[in-house]
Tab-separated table of C-alpha atoms in Angstrom:
chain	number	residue	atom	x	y	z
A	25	UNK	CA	81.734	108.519	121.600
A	26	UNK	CA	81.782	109.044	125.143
A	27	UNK	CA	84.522	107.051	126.993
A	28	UNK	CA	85.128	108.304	131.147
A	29	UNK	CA	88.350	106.564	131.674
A	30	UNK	CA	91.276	105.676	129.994
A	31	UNK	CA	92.856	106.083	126.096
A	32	UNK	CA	90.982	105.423	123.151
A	33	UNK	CA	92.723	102.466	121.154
A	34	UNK	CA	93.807	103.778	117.541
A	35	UNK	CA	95.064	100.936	114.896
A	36	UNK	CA	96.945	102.283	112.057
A	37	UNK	CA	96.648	99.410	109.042
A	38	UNK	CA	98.837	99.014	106.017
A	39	UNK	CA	100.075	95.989	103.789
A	40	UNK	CA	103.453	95.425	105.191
A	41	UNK	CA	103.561	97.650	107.999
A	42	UNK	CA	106.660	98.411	107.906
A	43	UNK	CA	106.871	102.195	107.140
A	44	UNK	CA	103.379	104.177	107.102
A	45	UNK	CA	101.405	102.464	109.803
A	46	UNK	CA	104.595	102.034	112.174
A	47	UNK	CA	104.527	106.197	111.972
A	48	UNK	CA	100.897	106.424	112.449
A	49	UNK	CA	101.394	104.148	115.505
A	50	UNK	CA	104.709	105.995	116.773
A	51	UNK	CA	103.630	109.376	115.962
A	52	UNK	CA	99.822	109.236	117.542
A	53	UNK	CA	101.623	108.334	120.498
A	54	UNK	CA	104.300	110.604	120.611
A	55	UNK	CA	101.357	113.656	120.100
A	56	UNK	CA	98.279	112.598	121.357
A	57	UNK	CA	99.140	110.245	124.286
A	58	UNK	CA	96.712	111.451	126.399
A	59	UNK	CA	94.320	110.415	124.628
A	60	UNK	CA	94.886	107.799	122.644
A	61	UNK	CA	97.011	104.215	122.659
A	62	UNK	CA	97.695	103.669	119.030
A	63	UNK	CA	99.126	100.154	117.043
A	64	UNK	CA	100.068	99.544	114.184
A	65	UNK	CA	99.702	96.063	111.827
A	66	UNK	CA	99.612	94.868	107.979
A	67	UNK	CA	97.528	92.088	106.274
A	68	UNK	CA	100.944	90.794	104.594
A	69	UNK	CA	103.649	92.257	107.091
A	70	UNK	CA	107.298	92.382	105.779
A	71	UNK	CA	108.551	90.673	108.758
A	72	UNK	CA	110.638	94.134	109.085
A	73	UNK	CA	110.208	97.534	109.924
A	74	UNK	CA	112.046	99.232	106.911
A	75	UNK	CA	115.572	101.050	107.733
A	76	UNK	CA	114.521	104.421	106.517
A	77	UNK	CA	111.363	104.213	108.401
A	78	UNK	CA	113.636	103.400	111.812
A	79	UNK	CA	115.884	106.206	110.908
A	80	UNK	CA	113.215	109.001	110.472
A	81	UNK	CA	111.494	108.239	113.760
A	82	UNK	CA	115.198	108.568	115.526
A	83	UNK	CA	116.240	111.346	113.438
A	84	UNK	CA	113.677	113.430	112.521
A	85	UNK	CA	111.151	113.204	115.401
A	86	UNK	CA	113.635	111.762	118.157
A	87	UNK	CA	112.242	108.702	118.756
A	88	UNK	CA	113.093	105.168	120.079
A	89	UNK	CA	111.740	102.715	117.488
A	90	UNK	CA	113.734	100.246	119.038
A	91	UNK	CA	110.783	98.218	119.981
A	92	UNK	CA	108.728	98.491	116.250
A	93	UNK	CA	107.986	95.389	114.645
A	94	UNK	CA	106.183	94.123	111.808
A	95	UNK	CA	102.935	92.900	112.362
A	96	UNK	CA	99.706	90.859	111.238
A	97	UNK	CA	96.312	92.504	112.345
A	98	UNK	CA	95.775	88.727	113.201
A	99	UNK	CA	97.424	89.699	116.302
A	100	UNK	CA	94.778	92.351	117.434
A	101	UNK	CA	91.490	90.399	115.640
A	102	UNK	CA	89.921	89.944	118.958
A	103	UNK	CA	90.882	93.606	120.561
A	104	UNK	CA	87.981	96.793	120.285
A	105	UNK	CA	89.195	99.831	119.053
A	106	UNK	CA	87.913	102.861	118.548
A	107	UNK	CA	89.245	103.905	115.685
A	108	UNK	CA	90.470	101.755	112.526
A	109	UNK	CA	92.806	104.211	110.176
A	110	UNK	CA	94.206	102.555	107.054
A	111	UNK	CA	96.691	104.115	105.261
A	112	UNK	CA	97.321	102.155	102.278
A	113	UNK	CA	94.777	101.014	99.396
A	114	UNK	CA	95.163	97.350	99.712
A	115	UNK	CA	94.566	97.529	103.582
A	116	UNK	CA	91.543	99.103	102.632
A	117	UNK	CA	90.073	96.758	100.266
A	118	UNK	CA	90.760	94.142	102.566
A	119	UNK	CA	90.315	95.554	106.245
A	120	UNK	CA	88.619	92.778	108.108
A	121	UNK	CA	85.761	93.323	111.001
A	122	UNK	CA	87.334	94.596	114.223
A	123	UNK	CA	85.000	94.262	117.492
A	124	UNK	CA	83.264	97.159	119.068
A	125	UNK	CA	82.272	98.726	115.898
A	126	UNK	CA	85.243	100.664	115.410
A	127	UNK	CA	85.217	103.736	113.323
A	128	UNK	CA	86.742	102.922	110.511
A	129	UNK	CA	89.051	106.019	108.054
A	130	UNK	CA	91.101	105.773	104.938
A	131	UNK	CA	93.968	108.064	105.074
A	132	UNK	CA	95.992	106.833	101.830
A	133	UNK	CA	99.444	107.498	101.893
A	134	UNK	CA	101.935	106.850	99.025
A	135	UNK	CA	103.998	103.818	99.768
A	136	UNK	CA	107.574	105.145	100.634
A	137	UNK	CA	109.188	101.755	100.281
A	138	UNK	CA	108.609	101.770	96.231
A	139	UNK	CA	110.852	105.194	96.287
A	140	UNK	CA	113.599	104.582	93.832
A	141	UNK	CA	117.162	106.270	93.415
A	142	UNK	CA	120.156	107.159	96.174
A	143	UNK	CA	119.314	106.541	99.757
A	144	UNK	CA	118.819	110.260	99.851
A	145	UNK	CA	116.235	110.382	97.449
A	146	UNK	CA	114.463	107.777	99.461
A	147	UNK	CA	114.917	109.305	102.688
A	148	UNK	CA	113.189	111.696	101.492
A	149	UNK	CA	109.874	109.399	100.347
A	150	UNK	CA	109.962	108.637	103.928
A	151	UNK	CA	109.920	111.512	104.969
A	152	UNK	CA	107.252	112.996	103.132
A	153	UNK	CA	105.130	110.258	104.085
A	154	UNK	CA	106.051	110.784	107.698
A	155	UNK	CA	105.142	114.251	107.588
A	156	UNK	CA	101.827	113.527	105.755
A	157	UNK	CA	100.710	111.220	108.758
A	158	UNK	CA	101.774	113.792	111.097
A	159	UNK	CA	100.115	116.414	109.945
A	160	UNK	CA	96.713	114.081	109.610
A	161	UNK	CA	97.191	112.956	113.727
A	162	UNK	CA	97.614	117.100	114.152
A	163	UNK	CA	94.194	117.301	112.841
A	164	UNK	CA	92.539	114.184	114.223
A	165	UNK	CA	94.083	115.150	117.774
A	166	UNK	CA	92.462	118.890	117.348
A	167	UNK	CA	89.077	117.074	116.952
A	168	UNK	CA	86.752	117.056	119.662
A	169	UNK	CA	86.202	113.799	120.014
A	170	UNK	CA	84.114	113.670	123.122
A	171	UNK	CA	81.752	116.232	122.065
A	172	UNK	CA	80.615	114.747	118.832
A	173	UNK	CA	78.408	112.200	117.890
A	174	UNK	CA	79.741	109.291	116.069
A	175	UNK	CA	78.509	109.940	112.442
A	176	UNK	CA	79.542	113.323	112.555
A	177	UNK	CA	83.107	112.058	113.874
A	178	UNK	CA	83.101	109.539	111.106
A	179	UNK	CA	82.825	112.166	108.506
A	180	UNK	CA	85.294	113.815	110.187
A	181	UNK	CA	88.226	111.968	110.934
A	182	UNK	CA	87.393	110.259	107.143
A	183	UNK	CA	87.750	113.788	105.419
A	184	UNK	CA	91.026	114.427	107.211
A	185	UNK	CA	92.317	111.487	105.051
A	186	UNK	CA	90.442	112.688	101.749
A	187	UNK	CA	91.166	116.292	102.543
A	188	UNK	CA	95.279	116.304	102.865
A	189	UNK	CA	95.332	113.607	99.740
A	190	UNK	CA	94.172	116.255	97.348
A	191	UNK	CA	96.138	118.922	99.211
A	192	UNK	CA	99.341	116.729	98.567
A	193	UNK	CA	97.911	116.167	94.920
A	194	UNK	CA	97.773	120.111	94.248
A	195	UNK	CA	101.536	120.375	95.714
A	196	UNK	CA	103.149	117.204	94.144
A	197	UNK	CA	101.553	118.645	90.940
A	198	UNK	CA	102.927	122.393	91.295
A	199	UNK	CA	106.398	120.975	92.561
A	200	UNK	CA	106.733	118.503	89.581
């Protein structure tokens, strides 16, 4: 995976991407700037970027989201990236074929948006979710990408995904 110059390009897929790919995007590049330009996009976006997504990446983590937007992956179809993270089930199923053989990671992440109750209670699905993606971009950005070879890296950056899901299983099912 050697690459001299410049940022590896990161897309972060979901369905409507409007919550959990829109933090992927915002939060790779808030941590791992350096070394990586990260996107976002959804096969069906919502034409949005949900409210409570907006208001945890200025509240929480400080940052302008003024510039998110919902947006189709048709929009980066003819753009090589290095890595291909989808973080929703139906993204998965239906990821297309980027260029430049991209490795390609599931990190499934509970849809926030289908939180019911108050606005607090949702906050708080957003939240979580937030804090599940950071915590996976922690771990990818710890991984040294330049020193491994690709299958290796593959199996890497897809356990981070498979690893924190049954972490969060094992906590949602002590908490509940």
């Amino acid at each position: 995976m050697a690459k001299e110059q410049g940022r590896r390009k990161i897309l972060f897929l979901c369905t409507g991407n409007s919550a959990r790919s829109v933090f992927g995007e915002y939060l790779m590049n808030r941590i791992c700037k350096n070394r990586f330009e990260a996107y976002s996009a959804g096969s069906q976006p919502a034409g949005t970027v949900n409210p409570f997504a907006l208001r945890i990446l200025r509240h929480m983590y400080n940052i302008d989201p003024s510039q998110a937007r919902s947006k189709s992956w048709d929009e980066f179809k003819d753009l090589s990236f290095d890595f291909v993270i989808t973080v929703c089930d139906s993204a998965r199923e239906s990821c297309p074929i980027f260029p430049g053989q991209p490795i390609v990671a599931h990190w499934g992440i509970p849809d926030p948006a289908l939180a019911t109750g108050n606005d607090e209670e949702k906050l708080r699905r957003f939240r979580d979710a937030a804090l599940q993606i950071q915590r996976r971009i922690d771990l990818f950005c710890a991984l040294p990408i330049e020193n491994l070879e690709r299958l290796k890296l593959t199996k890497l950056v897809q356990e981070i995904g498979d690893h924190e899901s049954r972490k969060e299983k094992e906590n949602h099912g002590r908490t509940s």
